[in-house]
Amino acid sequence: MSASSSSSSGCTAGQLNVDNPICFCGLKAPQRTSLTFDNPGRRFYGCINYKRNGCGFFRLRDPEICERGKEYIIELLEQIGHLKKKVIALENEVSTTAEDNYILSKKLTDVENSRKALREEMDRLIAKMALIQMKLKEKDNKISFKKSTIVNFKSPQLHLYVQ
């Protein structure tokens, strides 16, 4: 590959340093890294305005890479691409899980509030039932007392009639 090659359909974002060369537009040319199959991982300088009809300045910084090195870098770039897709999928899964956790948390809060309300209603009904039982016991005691009084009162009279 010659230093005048400008085949760079893919590259990393540019970095500006004090050592960067000046392009034909008079601006510092940022350093980028090629992601093409011809020059994978190879750093170069290019016009900052290359996407907007820049001056076409291009200078390779690194020496050419051997074919095995290119193949290896391409394999690594493909692995990176697969890993990035996995990361995105896992982030989406985590996001979905977080949303599910939020929904379940709200449902749990609703269930706990309902349980609390039911417990309060049950406590109120138990107290009411205890009061009713107490009143029934009082009435039962009054009835028992009246029965014993009536039995004790009638008993001598019945005895008289029997004799």
XYZ file of N, CA, C and O in Angstrom:
652
model
N 0.838 -1.183 0.000
C 0.000 0.000 0.000
C 0.877 1.238 0.000
O 1.799 1.351 0.789
N 0.556 2.151 -0.799
C 1.355 3.377 -0.867
C 0.779 4.429 0.049
O -0.367 4.366 0.436
N 1.550 5.432 0.361
C 1.111 6.493 1.253
C 0.039 7.346 0.622
O -0.631 8.093 1.300
N -0.178 7.235 -0.659
C -1.187 8.073 -1.302
C -2.528 7.362 -1.418
O -3.480 7.933 -1.910
N -2.610 6.103 -0.960
C -3.865 5.359 -1.024
C -4.901 6.043 -0.156
O -4.637 6.427 0.971
N -6.113 6.191 -0.675
C -7.154 6.877 0.104
C -8.391 6.012 0.252
O -9.492 6.516 0.349
N -8.227 4.697 0.278
C -9.343 3.782 0.447
C -9.650 3.651 1.926
O -9.077 2.824 2.608
N -10.532 4.501 2.440
C -10.873 4.428 3.860
C -12.367 4.646 4.050
O -12.795 5.688 4.495
N -13.147 3.628 3.690
C -14.584 3.748 3.863
C -14.966 3.625 5.329
O -16.023 4.062 5.727
N -14.107 3.022 6.136
C -14.376 2.899 7.551
C -13.164 3.298 8.349
O -12.045 2.934 8.014
N -13.402 4.095 9.424
C -12.289 4.484 10.280
C -12.843 4.948 11.615
O -14.030 5.177 11.766
N -11.946 5.058 12.571
C -12.334 5.549 13.882
C -12.421 7.072 13.841
O -11.962 7.710 12.898
N -12.998 7.648 14.891
C -13.074 9.101 14.992
C -11.667 9.669 15.090
O -10.763 9.047 15.630
N -11.484 10.858 14.563
C -10.150 11.468 14.522
C -9.710 12.029 15.845
O -10.503 12.430 16.673
N -8.397 12.034 16.049
C -7.786 12.616 17.230
C -6.799 13.683 16.787
O -6.002 13.457 15.881
N -6.860 14.838 17.429
C -5.937 15.917 17.098
C -4.861 16.031 18.166
O -5.146 16.042 19.352
N -3.622 16.076 17.725
C -2.463 16.258 18.604
C -1.596 17.368 18.016
O -1.777 17.784 16.874
N -0.601 17.801 18.763
C 0.304 18.839 18.254
C 1.136 18.330 17.086
O 1.580 19.102 16.242
N 1.348 17.008 17.008
C 2.181 16.421 15.948
C 1.416 16.189 14.644
O 2.032 15.795 13.658
N 0.119 16.395 14.645
C -0.664 16.107 13.435
C -0.239 17.037 12.298
O -0.016 18.238 12.507
N -0.145 16.489 11.079
C 0.212 17.325 9.929
C -0.931 18.268 9.548
O -2.072 18.057 9.926
N -0.579 19.295 8.786
C -1.564 20.255 8.303
C -1.995 19.795 6.905
O -1.176 19.495 6.045
N -3.316 19.748 6.681
C -3.826 19.331 5.367
C -3.778 20.522 4.405
O -3.407 21.638 4.786
N -4.221 20.291 3.160
C -4.173 21.337 2.133
C -5.188 22.454 2.401
O -5.108 23.516 1.815
N -6.150 22.195 3.312
C -7.109 23.239 3.711
C -6.501 24.180 4.747
O -7.106 25.185 5.105
N -5.319 23.821 5.272
C -4.671 24.635 6.294
C -5.072 24.230 7.704
O -4.762 24.935 8.655
N -5.743 23.098 7.852
C -6.197 22.630 9.169
C -5.396 21.406 9.581
O -4.856 20.684 8.741
N -5.323 21.176 10.901
C -4.650 19.969 11.371
C -5.464 18.755 10.943
O -6.676 18.708 11.118
N -4.793 17.763 10.387
C -5.447 16.523 9.961
C -5.503 15.568 11.144
O -4.463 15.224 11.705
N -6.698 15.127 11.557
C -6.792 14.216 12.694
C -6.278 12.825 12.345
O -6.340 12.390 11.202
N -5.782 12.161 13.368
C -5.335 10.772 13.194
C -6.542 9.871 13.348
O -7.339 10.027 14.262
N -6.667 8.923 12.429
C -7.747 7.959 12.475
C -7.149 6.561 12.345
O -5.979 6.407 12.009
N -7.988 5.555 12.580
C -7.563 4.171 12.385
C -8.467 3.556 11.346
O -9.693 3.583 11.481
N -7.862 2.986 10.319
C -8.613 2.374 9.234
C -9.299 1.101 9.710
O -8.714 0.301 10.443
N -10.539 0.909 9.278
C -11.274 -0.317 9.567
C -11.608 -1.054 8.268
O -12.500 -1.887 8.237
N -10.879 -0.747 7.196
C -11.111 -1.390 5.905
C -10.378 -2.725 5.843
O -9.471 -2.991 6.643
N -10.736 -3.571 4.877
C -10.063 -4.854 4.707
C -8.651 -4.670 4.157
O -7.772 -5.479 4.420
N -8.413 -3.599 3.395
C -7.075 -3.361 2.831
C -6.084 -2.882 3.884
O -4.897 -3.207 3.817
N -6.556 -2.094 4.841
C -5.666 -1.512 5.849
C -6.258 -1.623 7.259
O -6.365 -0.622 7.965
N -6.618 -2.813 7.705
C -7.266 -2.915 9.018
C -6.314 -2.526 10.146
O -5.179 -2.987 10.208
N -6.801 -1.644 11.009
C -6.012 -1.239 12.166
C -4.878 -0.281 11.862
O -4.149 0.126 12.765
N -4.733 0.117 10.628
C -3.613 0.997 10.239
C -3.996 2.451 10.484
O -5.057 2.915 10.055
N -3.142 3.182 11.173
C -3.424 4.595 11.473
C -3.017 5.477 10.296
O -2.052 5.176 9.582
N -3.780 6.554 10.128
C -3.497 7.497 9.043
C -3.980 8.886 9.443
O -4.707 9.057 10.417
N -3.544 9.872 8.675
C -4.011 11.251 8.828
C -4.854 11.571 7.608
O -4.496 11.212 6.486
N -5.972 12.252 7.841
C -6.823 12.637 6.726
C -7.455 13.988 6.981
O -7.602 14.425 8.121
N -7.847 14.654 5.897
C -8.479 15.975 6.000
C -9.694 15.894 6.914
O -10.498 14.966 6.829
N -9.827 16.866 7.800
C -10.951 16.907 8.734
C -12.281 17.087 8.001
O -13.326 16.707 8.492
N -12.225 17.639 6.812
C -13.437 17.894 6.019
C -13.655 16.854 4.923
O -14.316 17.126 3.930
N -13.108 15.642 5.085
C -13.181 14.667 3.991
C -14.616 14.274 3.644
O -14.899 13.930 2.512
N -15.552 14.378 4.587
C -16.956 14.046 4.288
C -17.670 15.214 3.607
O -18.749 15.042 3.060
N -17.069 16.400 3.650
C -17.690 17.599 3.060
C -16.816 18.168 1.953
O -16.503 19.348 1.958
N -16.419 17.314 1.040
C -15.588 17.763 -0.098
C -14.320 18.462 0.368
O -14.009 19.564 -0.064
N -13.582 17.800 1.267
C -12.316 18.355 1.762
C -11.254 18.349 0.676
O -11.503 18.048 -0.491
N -10.065 18.647 1.080
C -8.953 18.786 0.129
C -8.397 17.452 -0.345
O -7.591 17.413 -1.273
N -8.783 16.331 0.289
C -8.311 15.022 -0.126
C -6.991 14.620 0.507
O -6.406 13.617 0.113
N -6.522 15.393 1.480
C -5.247 15.070 2.134
C -5.363 13.709 2.816
O -6.325 13.403 3.514
N -4.321 12.877 2.615
C -4.274 11.545 3.208
C -2.819 11.136 3.356
O -2.042 11.248 2.410
N -2.446 10.709 4.572
C -1.076 10.239 4.782
C -1.125 9.085 5.780
O -1.681 9.233 6.882
N -0.574 7.951 5.392
C -0.490 6.816 6.303
C 0.553 7.085 7.367
O 1.613 7.638 7.086
N 0.257 6.699 8.589
C 1.210 6.878 9.677
C 1.978 5.596 9.916
O 3.175 5.625 10.195
N 1.296 4.455 9.836
C 1.911 3.164 10.140
C 2.403 2.482 8.869
O 1.835 2.671 7.793
N 3.408 1.646 8.999
C 3.856 0.860 7.836
C 2.784 -0.179 7.481
O 1.903 -0.488 8.279
N 2.910 -0.710 6.270
C 1.940 -1.699 5.806
C 2.018 -2.950 6.675
O 3.087 -3.341 7.142
N 0.865 -3.590 6.867
C 0.767 -4.789 7.693
C 0.823 -6.017 6.789
O 0.241 -6.030 5.694
N 1.495 -7.077 7.250
C 1.574 -8.316 6.463
C 0.184 -8.934 6.334
O -0.727 -8.613 7.102
N 0.002 -9.832 5.385
C -1.304 -10.437 5.112
C -1.850 -11.167 6.333
O -3.036 -11.067 6.638
N -1.029 -11.927 7.039
C -1.503 -12.634 8.239
C -1.946 -11.648 9.304
O -2.940 -11.850 9.971
N -1.208 -10.561 9.459
C -1.593 -9.512 10.408
C -2.942 -8.914 10.043
O -3.786 -8.679 10.907
N -3.164 -8.674 8.740
C -4.452 -8.140 8.275
C -5.582 -9.110 8.596
O -6.635 -8.723 9.090
N -5.334 -10.417 8.292
C -6.352 -11.429 8.563
C -6.682 -11.473 10.050
O -7.853 -11.549 10.443
N -5.654 -11.430 10.873
C -5.839 -11.484 12.321
C -6.628 -10.268 12.816
O -7.547 -10.401 13.619
N -6.260 -9.101 12.339
C -6.959 -7.874 12.755
C -8.412 -7.923 12.314
O -9.320 -7.564 13.075
N -8.676 -8.401 11.086
C -10.053 -8.507 10.594
C -10.850 -9.475 11.467
O -11.997 -9.195 11.836
N -10.229 -10.620 11.828
C -10.900 -11.568 12.726
C -11.231 -10.908 14.064
O -12.329 -11.069 14.597
N -10.276 -10.167 14.588
C -10.501 -9.481 15.866
C -11.619 -8.433 15.741
O -12.464 -8.307 16.632
N -11.615 -7.699 14.628
C -12.669 -6.705 14.417
C -14.035 -7.372 14.315
O -15.033 -6.853 14.840
N -14.091 -8.540 13.660
C -15.355 -9.279 13.574
C -15.796 -9.749 14.958
O -16.976 -9.669 15.306
N -14.839 -10.246 15.749
C -15.159 -10.670 17.117
C -15.667 -9.490 17.939
O -16.627 -9.629 18.705
N -15.026 -8.351 17.758
C -15.470 -7.139 18.463
C -16.903 -6.804 18.048
O -17.744 -6.470 18.887
N -17.190 -6.912 16.747
C -18.540 -6.648 16.260
C -19.562 -7.582 16.888
O -20.634 -7.142 17.330
N -19.228 -8.873 16.964
C -20.130 -9.852 17.596
C -20.318 -9.530 19.081
O -21.436 -9.606 19.598
N -19.217 -9.193 19.743
C -19.307 -8.869 21.170
C -20.143 -7.613 21.407
O -20.909 -7.545 22.365
N -20.006 -6.629 20.523
C -20.824 -5.417 20.654
C -22.304 -5.750 20.516
O -23.142 -5.229 21.254
N -22.629 -6.658 19.571
C -24.026 -7.081 19.409
C -24.521 -7.801 20.655
O -25.649 -7.594 21.097
N -23.656 -8.651 21.249
C -24.035 -9.354 22.471
C -24.259 -8.367 23.617
O -25.190 -8.520 24.398
N -23.381 -7.367 23.699
C -23.523 -6.359 24.752
C -24.858 -5.626 24.591
O -25.585 -5.419 25.570
N -25.188 -5.258 23.358
C -26.456 -4.569 23.106
C -27.625 -5.466 23.505
O -28.575 -5.018 24.159
N -27.557 -6.758 23.131
C -28.629 -7.693 23.482
C -28.751 -7.827 25.001
O -29.862 -7.825 25.540
N -27.610 -7.932 25.685
C -27.638 -8.045 27.147
C -28.143 -6.767 27.799
O -28.876 -6.820 28.787
N -27.762 -5.618 27.255
C -28.265 -4.349 27.791
C -29.776 -4.272 27.621
O -30.487 -3.806 28.514
N -30.269 -4.728 26.464
C -31.721 -4.750 26.246
C -32.397 -5.702 27.231
O -33.470 -5.402 27.753
N -31.759 -6.853 27.467
C -32.311 -7.821 28.414
C -32.331 -7.236 29.821
O -33.309 -7.381 30.550
N -31.253 -6.565 30.195
C -31.192 -5.930 31.514
C -32.260 -4.851 31.620
O -32.944 -4.734 32.634
N -32.418 -4.089 30.548
C -33.436 -3.040 30.535
C -34.824 -3.650 30.703
O -35.637 -3.160 31.482
N -35.084 -4.735 29.961
C -36.374 -5.417 30.064
C -36.563 -5.966 31.465
O -37.644 -5.846 32.047
N -35.501 -6.563 32.019
C -35.574 -7.110 33.366
C -35.839 -5.993 34.381
O -36.636 -6.170 35.300
N -35.202 -4.870 34.196
C -35.424 -3.735 35.102
C -36.870 -3.258 35.007
O -37.501 -2.964 36.030
N -37.403 -3.201 33.791
C -38.805 -2.809 33.616
C -39.728 -3.830 34.271
O -40.685 -3.461 34.959
N -39.431 -5.121 34.070
C -40.230 -6.176 34.692
C -40.159 -6.070 36.211
O -41.177 -6.210 36.898
N -38.954 -5.829 36.744
C -38.801 -5.676 38.193
C -39.618 -4.503 38.704
O -40.232 -4.581 39.770
N -39.641 -3.405 37.953
C -40.414 -2.232 38.362
C -41.902 -2.577 38.396
O -42.595 -2.267 39.364
N -42.376 -3.255 37.336
C -43.788 -3.635 37.275
C -44.139 -4.588 38.415
O -45.149 -4.420 39.103
N -43.273 -5.590 38.635
C -43.523 -6.545 39.717
C -43.466 -5.859 41.085
O -44.235 -6.196 41.985
N -42.574 -4.905 41.223
C -42.476 -4.163 42.480
C -43.763 -3.387 42.750
O -44.265 -3.367 43.880
N -44.294 -2.758 41.701
C -45.562 -2.032 41.862
C -46.692 -2.995 42.221
O -47.520 -2.700 43.082
N -46.733 -4.158 41.550
C -47.764 -5.152 41.848
C -47.626 -5.652 43.279
O -48.631 -5.824 43.978
N -46.380 -5.896 43.726
C -46.148 -6.342 45.092
C -46.631 -5.290 46.087
O -47.267 -5.620 47.090
N -46.356 -4.032 45.800
C -46.820 -2.951 46.668
C -48.341 -2.940 46.728
O -48.929 -2.795 47.811
N -48.998 -3.119 45.571
C -50.466 -3.170 45.537
C -50.992 -4.340 46.366
O -51.955 -4.203 47.122
N -50.346 -5.509 46.216
C -50.770 -6.693 46.971
C -50.574 -6.451 48.471
O -51.448 -6.785 49.281
N -49.439 -5.863 48.836
C -49.187 -5.588 50.257
C -50.200 -4.594 50.813
O -50.669 -4.752 51.941
N -50.555 -3.580 50.030
C -51.568 -2.619 50.472
C -52.927 -3.292 50.625
O -53.654 -3.031 51.592
N -53.275 -4.168 49.670
C -54.544 -4.900 49.766
C -54.541 -5.808 50.987
O -55.532 -5.902 51.708
N -53.409 -6.483 51.217
C -53.289 -7.363 52.375
C -53.449 -6.568 53.674
O -54.133 -7.000 54.598
N -52.844 -5.396 53.713
C -52.952 -4.550 54.909
C -54.402 -4.122 55.122
O -54.905 -4.175 56.244
N -55.067 -3.725 54.043
C -56.472 -3.309 54.153
C -57.343 -4.480 54.593
O -58.237 -4.317 55.448
N -57.083 -5.662 54.047
C -57.859 -6.842 54.446
C -57.591 -7.201 55.905
O -58.502 -7.595 56.636
N -56.337 -7.071 56.330
C -56.000 -7.364 57.728
C -56.728 -6.389 58.665
O -57.257 -6.793 59.698
N -56.761 -5.118 58.293
C -57.469 -4.125 59.105
C -58.965 -4.438 59.160
O -59.585 -4.340 60.222
N -59.539 -4.829 58.029
C -60.963 -5.190 57.985
C -61.208 -6.431 58.840
O -62.202 -6.509 59.577
N -60.309 -7.415 58.761
C -60.445 -8.629 59.559
C -60.349 -8.302 61.053
O -61.162 -8.790 61.853
N -59.407 -7.449 61.423
C -59.278 -7.047 62.828
C -60.548 -6.338 63.305
O -61.006 -6.566 64.430
N -61.100 -5.494 62.451
C -62.341 -4.792 62.805
C -63.486 -5.784 63.001
O -64.250 -5.687 63.966
N -63.581 -6.764 62.099
C -64.642 -7.761 62.213
C -64.444 -8.661 63.432
O -65.416 -9.039 64.095
N -63.207 -8.999 63.751
C -62.922 -9.810 64.942
C -63.337 -9.044 66.197
O -63.948 -9.611 67.117
N -63.029 -7.757 66.243
C -63.413 -6.930 67.398
C -64.940 -6.854 67.499
O -65.504 -6.961 68.602
N -65.597 -6.708 66.358
C -67.068 -6.643 66.343
C -67.645 -7.979 66.810
O -68.601 -8.014 67.592
N -67.069 -9.085 66.354
C -67.531 -10.404 66.744
C -67.325 -10.618 68.245
O -68.195 -11.167 68.932
N -66.203 -10.164 68.776
C -65.938 -10.293 70.212
C -66.970 -9.504 71.011
O -67.464 -9.971 72.045
N -67.317 -8.316 70.529
C -68.323 -7.502 71.199
C -69.679 -8.195 71.174
O -70.385 -8.243 72.190
N -70.025 -8.779 70.027
C -71.305 -9.495 69.903
C -71.312 -10.699 70.838
O -72.310 -10.970 71.523
N -70.178 -11.440 70.908
C -70.095 -12.590 71.801
C -70.256 -12.164 73.255
O -70.913 -12.839 74.044
N -69.660 -11.022 73.581
C -69.765 -10.530 74.945
C -71.220 -10.171 75.271
O -71.744 -10.520 76.333
N -71.898 -9.520 74.335
C -73.304 -9.163 74.542
C -74.172 -10.413 74.634
O -75.077 -10.486 75.461
N -73.876 -11.415 73.793
C -74.629 -12.671 73.848
C -74.421 -13.369 75.184
O -75.356 -13.928 75.771
N -73.197 -13.340 75.699
C -72.911 -13.966 76.988
C -73.675 -13.255 78.098
O -74.215 -13.906 78.992
N -73.714 -11.900 78.015
C -74.471 -11.141 79.012
C -75.947 -11.519 78.957
O -76.578 -11.754 79.986
N -76.487 -11.610 77.758
C -77.903 -11.980 77.600
C -78.125 -13.408 78.079
O -79.130 -13.709 78.732
N -77.179 -14.294 77.758
C -77.296 -15.690 78.201
C -77.268 -15.754 79.719
O -78.041 -16.503 80.330
N -76.397 -14.960 80.335
C -76.342 -14.920 81.802
C -77.641 -14.393 82.379
O -78.139 -14.904 83.375
N -78.211 -13.366 81.760
C -79.490 -12.810 82.232
C -80.601 -13.846 82.101
O -81.426 -14.015 82.992
N -80.595 -14.558 80.978
C -81.615 -15.589 80.758
C -81.444 -16.715 81.774
O -82.407 -17.187 82.365
N -80.221 -17.128 82.002
C -79.952 -18.184 82.983
C -80.408 -17.734 84.373
O -80.999 -18.510 85.128
N -80.120 -16.493 84.700
C -80.534 -15.967 86.004
C -82.048 -15.957 86.111
O -82.611 -16.362 87.116
N -82.723 -15.497 85.034
C -84.187 -15.454 85.042
C -84.762 -16.860 85.129
O -85.722 -17.093 85.839
N -84.183 -17.821 84.457
C -84.657 -19.196 84.502
C -84.510 -19.746 85.917
O -85.411 -20.382 86.446
N -83.368 -19.507 86.507
C -83.164 -20.034 87.863
C -84.096 -19.344 88.841
O -84.595 -19.966 89.771
N -84.349 -18.079 88.630
C -85.278 -17.355 89.496
C -86.672 -17.901 89.301
O -87.394 -18.130 90.266
N -87.058 -18.127 88.067
C -88.391 -18.651 87.767
C -88.517 -20.059 88.327
O -89.506 -20.404 88.960
N -87.545 -20.889 88.156
C -87.583 -22.252 88.657
C -87.656 -22.227 90.175
O -88.464 -22.928 90.775
N -86.864 -21.409 90.822
C -86.874 -21.308 92.277
C -88.192 -20.719 92.764
O -88.705 -21.104 93.799
N -88.735 -19.810 92.002
C -89.993 -19.176 92.389
C -91.164 -20.143 92.214
O -92.035 -20.231 93.057
N -91.201 -20.879 91.129
C -92.312 -21.781 90.841
C -92.181 -23.076 91.622
O -93.164 -23.754 91.846
N -91.060 -23.439 91.993
C -90.846 -24.725 92.636
C -91.704 -24.926 93.890
O -92.354 -25.940 94.008
N -91.761 -23.956 94.793
C -92.608 -24.175 95.979
C -94.069 -24.265 95.604
O -94.814 -25.021 96.186
N -94.498 -23.495 94.640
C -95.901 -23.540 94.242
C -96.239 -24.874 93.621
O -97.303 -25.422 93.874
N -95.374 -25.341 92.817
C -95.611 -26.638 92.202
C -95.672 -27.711 93.299
O -96.461 -28.637 93.225
N -94.872 -27.531 94.266
C -94.836 -28.479 95.377
C -96.162 -28.478 96.125
O -96.627 -29.512 96.550
N -96.717 -27.272 96.243
C -97.994 -27.152 96.915
C -99.103 -27.871 96.150
O -99.962 -28.483 96.727
N -99.092 -27.720 94.870
C -100.125 -28.336 94.050
C -100.003 -29.856 94.056
O -100.955 -30.552 93.978
N -98.809 -30.307 94.161
C -98.593 -31.738 94.117
C -99.103 -32.383 95.418
O -99.646 -33.430 95.391
N -99.005 -31.710 96.508
C -99.451 -32.291 97.773
C -100.897 -32.262 97.830
O -101.872 -32.389 97.844
